[in-house]
Coordinates of C-alpha atoms in Angstrom, one line a residue:
Chain A
M235 CA 22.1 36.8 37.9
T236 CA 18.5 37.4 37.7
K237 CA 16.6 39.5 35.3
D238 CA 13.6 41.5 36.2
F239 CA 10.7 41.1 33.9
A240 CA 7.9 43.6 34.0
V241 CA 5.0 41.3 34.6
P242 CA 1.8 42.8 33.4
P243 CA -0.9 42.6 36.0
V244 CA -3.5 40.0 35.4
V245 CA -6.8 41.9 35.0
F246 CA -10.0 40.1 35.0
P247 CA -12.8 42.1 33.6
S248 CA -15.5 41.2 36.1
G249 CA -16.1 39.6 39.4
G250 CA -12.5 39.1 40.4
S251 CA -9.6 40.9 42.1
S252 CA -6.9 42.1 39.9
A253 CA -4.0 40.0 41.1
G254 CA -3.2 36.4 40.3
P255 CA -2.7 34.8 43.7
N256 CA -6.3 35.4 44.8
V257 CA -7.2 32.7 42.3
Q258 CA -6.6 30.1 45.0
Q259 CA -9.5 31.2 47.1
R260 CA -11.9 30.5 44.3
R261 CA -11.4 26.8 44.0
F262 CA -12.3 26.3 40.5
P263 CA -13.9 23.1 39.5
A264 CA -10.8 21.1 38.8
T265 CA -10.7 21.7 35.0
P266 CA -7.7 23.6 33.7
F267 CA -8.2 26.7 31.7
Q268 CA -10.2 26.2 28.5
P269 CA -10.5 29.2 26.2
P270 CA -14.0 30.1 25.4
R271 CA -15.4 29.8 21.9
P272 CA -14.2 32.6 19.7
S273 CA -17.7 33.7 18.9
S274 CA -17.8 36.7 21.0
S275 CA -14.8 38.9 21.4
A276 CA -11.7 39.3 19.3
I277 CA -9.2 38.4 22.1
P278 CA -10.5 35.2 23.7
F279 CA -8.3 35.4 26.7
M280 CA -9.5 38.7 27.8
S281 CA -13.1 37.8 27.7
F282 CA -12.6 35.2 30.4
D283 CA -15.7 35.2 32.5
I284 CA -15.3 34.1 36.1
G285 CA -18.9 34.8 37.0
S286 CA -20.5 32.1 35.0
A287 CA -17.8 29.7 35.9
A288 CA -18.6 30.1 39.5
A289 CA -22.2 29.7 38.8
S290 CA -21.7 26.5 36.8
S291 CA -19.3 25.0 39.4
A292 CA -22.5 23.7 41.0
T293 CA -22.6 21.0 38.3
P294 CA -20.4 18.2 39.3
A295 CA -17.3 18.4 37.2
G296 CA -15.3 15.5 38.3
P297 CA -11.7 15.1 37.5
F298 CA -10.5 16.1 34.1
G299 CA -10.0 12.7 32.9
G300 CA -13.6 11.9 33.4
T301 CA -16.5 12.9 31.2
I302 CA -15.1 15.6 29.0
A303 CA -18.6 15.9 27.6
S304 CA -20.0 17.4 30.7
S305 CA -20.5 21.1 30.7
S306 CA -17.7 21.8 33.0
S307 CA -15.8 24.1 30.7
F308 CA -15.9 27.8 31.2
G309 CA -18.6 29.7 29.5
G310 CA -17.4 31.6 26.6
G311 CA -20.0 34.3 26.5
S312 CA -22.1 32.5 23.8
A313 CA -25.6 32.2 25.0
S314 CA -26.4 28.8 23.5
F315 CA -23.7 26.9 25.3
E316 CA -26.1 24.4 26.8
D317 CA -27.4 23.6 23.4
E318 CA -24.1 22.6 22.0
E319 CA -23.2 19.0 21.6
P320 CA -20.9 17.2 24.0
L321 CA -17.3 17.5 23.0
L322 CA -16.8 13.9 21.9
D323 CA -19.8 13.9 19.7
E324 CA -18.7 17.1 18.1
L325 CA -15.3 15.6 17.4
G326 CA -16.9 12.5 16.0
I327 CA -15.4 10.1 18.5
H328 CA -17.8 7.5 19.7
P329 CA -16.1 5.4 22.4
D330 CA -18.7 2.7 22.4
Q331 CA -18.5 2.3 18.7
I332 CA -14.8 2.1 18.8
W333 CA -15.0 -0.5 21.5
K334 CA -17.5 -2.5 19.6
K335 CA -15.4 -2.5 16.5
T336 CA -12.2 -3.4 18.4
R337 CA -14.0 -6.2 20.1
S338 CA -15.2 -7.6 16.8
I339 CA -11.6 -8.0 15.7
L340 CA -10.6 -9.6 18.9
N341 CA -12.2 -12.8 18.0
P342 CA -10.1 -14.3 15.3
F343 CA -12.5 -16.9 14.1
R344 CA -15.7 -15.0 13.5
I345 CA -15.6 -11.4 12.5
N346 CA -18.7 -9.3 12.7
Q347 CA -18.8 -7.2 9.6
T348 CA -21.9 -5.2 10.1
V349 CA -20.4 -3.1 12.9
H350 CA -17.7 -1.8 10.5
K351 CA -20.1 -0.4 8.0
D352 CA -19.5 3.2 8.9
S353 CA -15.9 3.9 8.9
D354 CA -14.2 6.2 11.4
L355 CA -10.6 7.2 11.9
S356 CA -10.5 7.8 15.6
G357 CA -10.3 4.1 16.5
P358 CA -7.3 3.7 14.1
I359 CA -5.6 6.7 15.7
F360 CA -6.1 5.3 19.1
L361 CA -4.6 1.9 18.0
Y362 CA -1.7 3.7 16.3
L363 CA -0.9 5.6 19.5
S364 CA -1.0 2.4 21.5
L365 CA 1.3 0.7 19.0
C366 CA 3.7 3.6 19.3
L367 CA 3.4 3.4 23.0
F368 CA 4.4 -0.3 23.1
Q369 CA 7.2 0.3 20.7
L370 CA 8.4 3.2 23.0
L371 CA 8.4 0.8 25.9
A372 CA 10.6 -1.5 23.8
G373 CA 13.0 1.4 23.3
K374 CA 12.1 2.3 19.7
I375 CA 10.8 5.7 18.9
Q376 CA 8.9 5.1 15.7
F377 CA 6.0 7.5 15.7
G378 CA 6.5 9.0 12.3
V379 CA 7.5 5.7 10.7
I380 CA 4.4 3.9 11.8
L381 CA 2.1 6.8 10.7
G382 CA 3.8 7.0 7.3
W383 CA 3.6 3.3 6.8
I384 CA -0.1 3.2 7.7
V385 CA -0.8 6.0 5.2
V386 CA 1.2 4.3 2.4
S387 CA -0.2 0.9 3.0
S388 CA -3.8 2.1 3.0
I389 CA -3.2 3.9 -0.3
F390 CA -1.6 0.7 -1.6
L391 CA -4.5 -1.5 -0.6
Y392 CA -7.0 1.1 -2.0
V393 CA -5.2 1.0 -5.4
V394 CA -4.9 -2.7 -5.5
F395 CA -8.5 -3.4 -4.5
N396 CA -10.0 -0.9 -6.9
M397 CA -7.9 -2.0 -9.8
L398 CA -8.6 -5.7 -9.2
A399 CA -12.3 -5.1 -8.7
G400 CA -12.6 -3.3 -12.0
R401 CA -15.5 -1.1 -12.8
N402 CA -17.7 -2.1 -9.9
G403 CA -15.1 -1.6 -7.2
N404 CA -16.2 1.0 -4.7
L405 CA -13.8 1.0 -1.8
N406 CA -13.1 4.5 -0.8
L407 CA -10.0 5.7 0.9
H408 CA -11.6 6.5 4.3
T409 CA -13.0 3.0 4.6
C410 CA -9.8 1.5 3.5
T411 CA -7.7 3.5 6.1
S412 CA -10.3 2.7 8.8
L413 CA -10.0 -1.0 8.1
V414 CA -6.3 -1.1 7.9
G415 CA -6.1 0.8 11.1
Y416 CA -8.6 -1.5 13.0
C417 CA -6.9 -4.6 11.8
L418 CA -3.7 -3.4 13.3
L419 CA -5.1 -4.6 16.6
P420 CA -3.3 -8.0 16.5
V421 CA 0.0 -6.2 15.7
V422 CA -0.6 -4.0 18.8
V423 CA -1.2 -7.2 20.8
L424 CA 2.0 -8.7 19.3
S425 CA 4.1 -5.7 20.3
A426 CA 2.7 -5.9 23.8
V427 CA 3.4 -9.6 24.1
S428 CA 6.8 -9.3 22.6
L429 CA 7.8 -7.0 25.4
F430 CA 7.9 -10.0 27.6
V431 CA 9.5 -12.5 25.2
P432 CA 13.2 -12.5 25.7
Q433 CA 15.3 -10.6 23.2
G434 CA 17.1 -12.1 20.3
A435 CA 15.7 -13.3 17.0
G436 CA 14.7 -16.7 18.3
P437 CA 12.1 -18.9 16.5
V438 CA 9.6 -18.1 19.3
R439 CA 9.4 -14.5 18.1
F440 CA 8.9 -15.5 14.5
V441 CA 6.2 -18.0 15.3
L442 CA 4.4 -15.5 17.5
A443 CA 4.6 -12.8 14.8
A444 CA 3.4 -15.3 12.1
V445 CA 0.3 -16.1 14.2
F446 CA -0.6 -12.5 14.7
V447 CA 0.1 -11.5 11.2
L448 CA -2.2 -14.3 9.9
W449 CA -4.9 -13.1 12.3
S450 CA -4.5 -9.5 11.0
T451 CA -4.6 -10.7 7.4
R452 CA -7.6 -12.8 7.8
A453 CA -9.5 -10.0 9.6
C454 CA -8.5 -7.3 7.1
S455 CA -9.2 -9.3 3.9
T456 CA -12.6 -10.6 5.2
L457 CA -13.6 -7.1 6.1
V458 CA -12.5 -5.5 2.9
V459 CA -14.1 -8.1 0.7
S460 CA -17.4 -7.9 2.6
L461 CA -17.6 -4.2 2.9
A462 CA -16.9 -3.1 -0.7
D463 CA -18.2 -4.6 -3.9
G464 CA -16.3 -6.4 -6.5
G465 CA -13.8 -8.2 -4.4
E466 CA -15.4 -11.6 -4.0
E467 CA -13.5 -13.4 -6.8
H468 CA -10.2 -11.9 -5.8
R469 CA -10.1 -12.8 -2.1
G470 CA -6.8 -14.6 -2.4
L471 CA -5.1 -11.8 -4.3
I472 CA -6.4 -9.2 -1.8
A473 CA -5.4 -11.3 1.1
Y474 CA -1.9 -11.4 -0.2
A475 CA -1.7 -7.7 -0.3
C476 CA -3.0 -7.4 3.3
F477 CA -0.4 -10.1 4.3
L478 CA 2.4 -8.0 2.9
I479 CA 1.2 -4.9 4.8
Y480 CA 1.0 -6.6 8.1
T481 CA 4.3 -8.4 7.7
L482 CA 5.8 -5.0 7.2
F483 CA 4.4 -3.8 10.5
S484 CA 5.5 -7.0 12.3
L485 CA 9.0 -6.4 11.1
L486 CA 9.0 -3.2 13.1
V487 CA 7.9 -5.1 16.1
I488 CA 10.3 -8.1 15.9
F489 CA 13.5 -6.3 15.0
Chain B
M28 CA -2.2 -25.2 -22.8
Y29 CA -3.0 -23.0 -19.8
N30 CA -6.7 -22.7 -19.2
N31 CA -7.2 -19.7 -17.1
M32 CA -10.9 -19.6 -17.0
G33 CA -11.8 -22.3 -14.5
P34 CA -15.1 -22.2 -12.7
Q35 CA -16.0 -18.6 -12.4
P36 CA -19.6 -18.3 -11.2
G37 CA -19.8 -14.6 -10.6
M38 CA -17.8 -13.3 -13.5
P39 CA -19.3 -11.1 -16.1
M40 CA -19.4 -12.9 -19.5
P41 CA -16.7 -11.7 -21.8
Q42 CA -18.8 -11.7 -25.0
A43 CA -21.0 -9.0 -23.7
N44 CA -19.3 -5.7 -24.6
T45 CA -18.7 -4.7 -21.0
Q46 CA -15.0 -4.5 -21.2
P47 CA -13.5 -1.5 -22.9
S48 CA -10.7 -2.1 -25.4
P49 CA -7.5 -1.9 -23.6
F50 CA -5.9 0.9 -25.5
G51 CA -9.0 2.6 -26.8
N52 CA -10.6 4.5 -24.0
P53 CA -8.9 4.8 -20.7
F54 CA -11.3 7.4 -19.4
S55 CA -14.1 5.2 -18.4
G56 CA -14.4 2.9 -15.5
P57 CA -12.9 3.2 -12.0
G58 CA -9.4 3.0 -13.4
S59 CA -10.1 6.3 -14.9
G60 CA -11.0 7.7 -11.5
L61 CA -7.5 7.0 -10.5
I62 CA -6.1 8.5 -13.6
R63 CA -8.3 11.5 -13.1
S64 CA -7.3 12.1 -9.5
G65 CA -3.7 11.3 -10.3
L66 CA -3.5 13.9 -13.0
G67 CA -5.9 16.1 -11.1
A68 CA -3.8 19.1 -11.4
Y69 CA -4.5 19.3 -15.1
G70 CA -8.2 18.8 -14.5
E71 CA -10.3 20.3 -17.2
K72 CA -7.5 21.2 -19.4
I73 CA -6.9 17.6 -20.4
F74 CA -10.1 15.8 -19.8
G75 CA -12.5 18.6 -20.6
S76 CA -11.4 18.9 -24.1
S77 CA -12.3 15.8 -26.1
S78 CA -9.8 16.3 -28.7
E79 CA -8.7 13.1 -30.3
Y80 CA -5.1 14.1 -30.5
V81 CA -4.8 14.7 -26.7
Q82 CA -6.6 11.5 -25.9
S83 CA -4.7 9.4 -28.3
N84 CA -1.4 10.8 -27.1
I85 CA -2.1 10.0 -23.5
S86 CA -3.4 6.6 -24.3
R87 CA -0.3 6.0 -26.4
Y88 CA 2.1 6.8 -23.5
F89 CA 0.0 5.6 -20.6
S90 CA -2.4 2.9 -21.5
D91 CA -5.4 2.0 -19.3
P92 CA -4.0 0.4 -16.1
Q93 CA -7.3 -1.4 -15.6
Y94 CA -6.3 -3.8 -18.3
Y95 CA -3.3 -5.0 -16.4
F96 CA -5.3 -5.9 -13.3
Q97 CA -7.8 -8.2 -14.9
V98 CA -6.3 -11.3 -13.3
N99 CA -7.5 -14.2 -11.3
D100 CA -5.9 -16.9 -9.2
Q101 CA -5.3 -19.3 -12.0
Y102 CA -3.6 -16.7 -14.1
V103 CA -1.3 -15.7 -11.3
R104 CA -0.3 -19.3 -10.6
N105 CA 0.3 -20.2 -14.3
K106 CA 2.2 -16.9 -14.9
L107 CA 4.4 -17.5 -12.0
K108 CA 5.2 -20.9 -13.4
I109 CA 6.1 -19.4 -16.7
V110 CA 8.3 -16.6 -15.1
L111 CA 10.2 -18.9 -12.8
L112 CA 10.5 -21.9 -15.1
P113 CA 10.4 -20.5 -18.6
F114 CA 12.0 -23.6 -20.1
L115 CA 9.0 -25.7 -19.3
H116 CA 6.5 -23.6 -21.1
R117 CA 5.5 -25.7 -24.1
G118 CA 3.1 -23.4 -25.7
H119 CA 3.7 -20.3 -27.8
W120 CA 4.7 -17.0 -26.5
T121 CA 2.6 -14.7 -28.7
R122 CA -0.2 -12.7 -27.3
I123 CA -3.7 -13.3 -28.6
S124 CA -5.1 -10.3 -30.3
E125 CA -8.7 -9.5 -31.1
P126 CA -10.2 -6.8 -33.2
V127 CA -12.1 -4.5 -31.0
G128 CA -13.9 -1.6 -32.6
G129 CA -11.8 -1.7 -35.7
R130 CA -8.5 -1.6 -33.9
L131 CA -6.4 -4.6 -33.1
S132 CA -5.9 -5.0 -29.4
Y133 CA -4.7 -7.7 -27.2
K134 CA -6.9 -9.9 -25.0
P135 CA -6.7 -9.2 -21.2
P136 CA -4.6 -11.3 -19.0
I137 CA -7.5 -13.6 -17.8
Y138 CA -7.8 -15.0 -21.3
D139 CA -4.3 -15.0 -22.4
I140 CA -1.4 -16.3 -20.4
N141 CA 1.1 -14.4 -22.4
A142 CA -0.4 -11.0 -21.7
P143 CA 1.5 -8.9 -19.2
D144 CA -0.2 -7.8 -16.0
L145 CA 0.8 -5.4 -13.2
Y146 CA -0.5 -7.3 -10.2
I147 CA 2.3 -9.8 -10.1
P148 CA 5.1 -7.2 -10.5
L149 CA 3.6 -5.0 -7.8
M150 CA 3.2 -7.9 -5.4
A151 CA 6.6 -9.2 -6.2
F152 CA 8.2 -5.9 -5.6
G153 CA 6.4 -5.7 -2.2
T154 CA 7.5 -9.2 -1.3
Y155 CA 11.0 -8.3 -2.3
V156 CA 11.0 -5.3 0.1
V157 CA 9.5 -7.3 2.9
L158 CA 11.9 -10.2 2.5
A159 CA 14.9 -7.9 2.2
G160 CA 13.8 -6.2 5.4
L161 CA 13.5 -9.7 7.0
S162 CA 17.0 -10.6 5.8
L163 CA 18.4 -7.3 7.1
G164 CA 16.8 -8.0 10.4
L165 CA 18.3 -11.5 10.7
Y166 CA 21.7 -9.9 10.3
G167 CA 20.9 -7.4 13.0
K168 CA 20.9 -4.4 10.7
F169 CA 17.2 -3.6 10.5
T170 CA 16.1 0.0 10.8
P171 CA 13.1 1.6 9.2
E172 CA 15.5 3.9 7.3
A173 CA 17.3 1.0 5.9
L174 CA 14.0 -0.4 4.6
N175 CA 13.3 2.9 2.9
W176 CA 16.7 2.7 1.2
L177 CA 15.9 -0.8 0.1
F178 CA 12.6 0.4 -1.4
V179 CA 14.4 3.1 -3.3
K180 CA 17.0 0.6 -4.5
G181 CA 14.3 -1.7 -5.7
M182 CA 12.7 1.2 -7.6
V183 CA 16.0 2.1 -9.2
G184 CA 16.5 -1.5 -10.2
W185 CA 13.0 -1.6 -11.8
F186 CA 13.7 1.7 -13.6
L187 CA 17.0 0.4 -14.9
Q188 CA 15.3 -2.7 -16.2
V189 CA 12.7 -0.6 -17.9
M190 CA 15.4 1.5 -19.5
L191 CA 17.2 -1.6 -20.7
L192 CA 14.1 -2.9 -22.4
K193 CA 13.1 0.4 -23.8
I194 CA 16.5 1.1 -25.2
T195 CA 16.5 -2.3 -26.8
L196 CA 13.2 -1.5 -28.5
L197 CA 14.2 2.0 -29.5
S198 CA 17.5 1.0 -31.1
L199 CA 15.6 -1.4 -33.3
G200 CA 13.6 1.4 -34.8
S201 CA 10.3 1.3 -32.9
G202 CA 9.7 2.1 -29.3
E203 CA 6.0 1.9 -29.6
A204 CA 5.1 -0.8 -27.1
P205 CA 3.0 0.8 -24.4
L206 CA 5.0 1.9 -21.4
L207 CA 3.0 -0.1 -18.9
D208 CA 3.7 -3.2 -20.9
I209 CA 7.4 -2.6 -20.5
V210 CA 7.0 -1.8 -16.8
A211 CA 5.2 -5.1 -16.4
Y212 CA 7.8 -7.1 -18.2
A213 CA 10.5 -5.5 -16.2
G214 CA 8.7 -6.1 -12.9
Y215 CA 8.6 -9.8 -13.5
T216 CA 12.3 -10.1 -12.5
F217 CA 11.3 -9.4 -8.9
T218 CA 9.6 -12.8 -8.6
G219 CA 12.9 -14.6 -9.2
L220 CA 14.6 -12.2 -6.9
C221 CA 12.2 -12.9 -4.2
L222 CA 13.0 -16.6 -4.6
A223 CA 16.7 -15.9 -4.3
V224 CA 16.3 -13.8 -1.2
L225 CA 14.0 -16.4 0.4
G226 CA 16.6 -19.0 -0.3
K227 CA 19.3 -16.8 1.3
I228 CA 17.1 -16.5 4.4
I229 CA 16.5 -20.2 4.7
W230 CA 19.9 -21.4 4.0
G231 CA 22.8 -19.1 3.2
Y232 CA 24.6 -21.2 0.6
S233 CA 21.5 -21.8 -1.5
Y234 CA 21.8 -18.1 -2.5
Y235 CA 24.8 -18.9 -4.7
V236 CA 22.8 -21.5 -6.6
L237 CA 19.6 -19.5 -6.8
I238 CA 21.0 -16.3 -8.1
P239 CA 22.5 -17.7 -11.4
W240 CA 19.3 -19.7 -11.8
T241 CA 17.2 -16.6 -11.4
C242 CA 19.4 -14.6 -13.8
L243 CA 19.1 -17.4 -16.4
C244 CA 15.4 -17.7 -16.0
T245 CA 14.8 -14.0 -16.2
G246 CA 17.0 -13.7 -19.2
V247 CA 15.2 -16.5 -21.0
F248 CA 11.8 -15.0 -20.2
L249 CA 12.8 -11.5 -21.3
V250 CA 14.4 -12.7 -24.5
K251 CA 11.4 -14.7 -25.5
T252 CA 9.0 -11.9 -24.7
M253 CA 11.1 -9.2 -26.3
K254 CA 11.4 -11.4 -29.4
R255 CA 7.7 -11.4 -29.8
V256 CA 7.3 -7.8 -29.0
L257 CA 10.0 -6.9 -31.5
F258 CA 8.3 -9.0 -34.2
A259 CA 5.1 -7.3 -33.5
E260 CA 6.4 -3.8 -33.5
A261 CA 9.6 -3.6 -35.5
R262 CA 9.4 -2.4 -39.0
S263 CA 12.8 -3.4 -40.3
Y264 CA 14.0 -6.8 -39.5
D265 CA 17.7 -6.8 -39.0
S266 CA 18.6 -10.3 -37.9
S267 CA 22.0 -10.0 -36.4
R268 CA 21.4 -6.8 -34.6
H269 CA 18.2 -8.3 -33.2
H270 CA 20.1 -11.3 -31.8
Y271 CA 23.0 -9.3 -30.4
L272 CA 20.6 -7.0 -28.6
L273 CA 18.6 -9.9 -27.2
I274 CA 21.8 -11.6 -26.0
F275 CA 22.8 -8.3 -24.4
V276 CA 19.5 -8.1 -22.6
A277 CA 20.0 -11.6 -21.2
L278 CA 23.5 -11.0 -20.1
A279 CA 22.7 -7.6 -18.5
Q280 CA 20.4 -9.5 -16.1
F281 CA 23.4 -10.9 -14.3
P282 CA 24.9 -7.7 -12.9
L283 CA 21.5 -6.2 -12.3
L284 CA 20.1 -9.1 -10.3
I285 CA 23.3 -9.6 -8.4
W286 CA 23.2 -6.0 -7.4
L287 CA 19.5 -6.2 -6.4
G288 CA 19.9 -9.5 -4.6
N289 CA 22.8 -8.3 -2.4
I290 CA 20.8 -7.0 0.5
S291 CA 22.8 -4.5 2.5
V292 CA 22.5 -1.0 3.8
N293 CA 24.8 0.7 1.4
W294 CA 24.2 1.4 -2.3
L295 CA 26.7 -0.8 -4.0
F296 CA 28.2 -3.8 -2.4

């Protein structure tokens, strides 16, 4: 039994015919619909401007997964569109910086501290999503759990470090979360590797987890002590706190 | 007997008046930043007014947490030795007090092995949760929700221990020891617990030896500490009631630690 819906006709204000199916002829540059910036009209959908999109389709758009930063989105009627920053810059995501920071942690023996001076949260979010992805491949849906544990453990490390460092401790929560997130990289590698290790709580899994947890701990405590003042004489104490945090995450991966 | 100082090249010298008195002024230093943001909802109402009454009330109930984190490696090691093997501590158990700004206050943990600190209890609690998760996982019952339950169970156990000590103090006429002191003393039981759970993970039967040992050690430690606290605080000295209460504290460790040490998914056994 079908119901008949009264479909309102799609009306484009300029440059197009009124019905939907004629859209095929237009061959938009392969980006999906992106609503224009809400600077001009009150109803963003209705101020959809085909004309300028057709004009800008001359610029090579590429597939969507490519450079989001290119000006391939539809013009929203604001005149200064070309002056606006690329999308990634505006969001504060710098892929090359993320890659540099990630690569600095990949070497377990020598950690480059200068590259972590400005903290950002997009790298940790990316690492969090990849950890969740590997856990999903192992059959465990733990998105909320891992996010909650990252938040709690970064608050924990923040409190412990500032209390230990005393009056000259200046770790702030953003830096702390950024460091905890980046040093999750070995745990991500552990979860990827443990997809291929046979199931069952054999000693192999524990030894593997121990190695990666120690790597994480070393990275995190070195970075925290070198990036914030006041932690030099408490390295061992802070390292133990980091060790607890990453053991907790490795429990999620092993069991 | 325990020399906590050791070679400390970068440490600020204690004689210079850089460290605030522990109970005097909790509103300076980075610890105060955490207090401020923690009680941020009250904002100007509490901290704006500089009334002595309000400040002294807060500092009476919630002393400066910064004091409890002035620790170093050597202190941690020696304190763990005392907590886990209290029989072997040959020195005295009283805290060293120093007159600071006209008021008598205790030396911070770096200088005094008998001073309570909050770093060890916090870390011991964290270790307990992690080890309990590990032991759950080895029996195949690990889920993140179970770990949350264990966390809550540990918190309840800590709270019960604090209540026990607080009621002991109150029933002897004075409950005036700072709350964070009592929280710290209560938290030291988690170190012994961690040892018991670790023993259970390594070899199942060692648990039945380690739990009575831990209960005994914790009981002795708490009795000796409470005795000093009571002597320092109590106004009336009623000998037999004193002793019965102390024995009660020691005996109450047994059910509490057995309950906490029994790692399982449900609340009781």
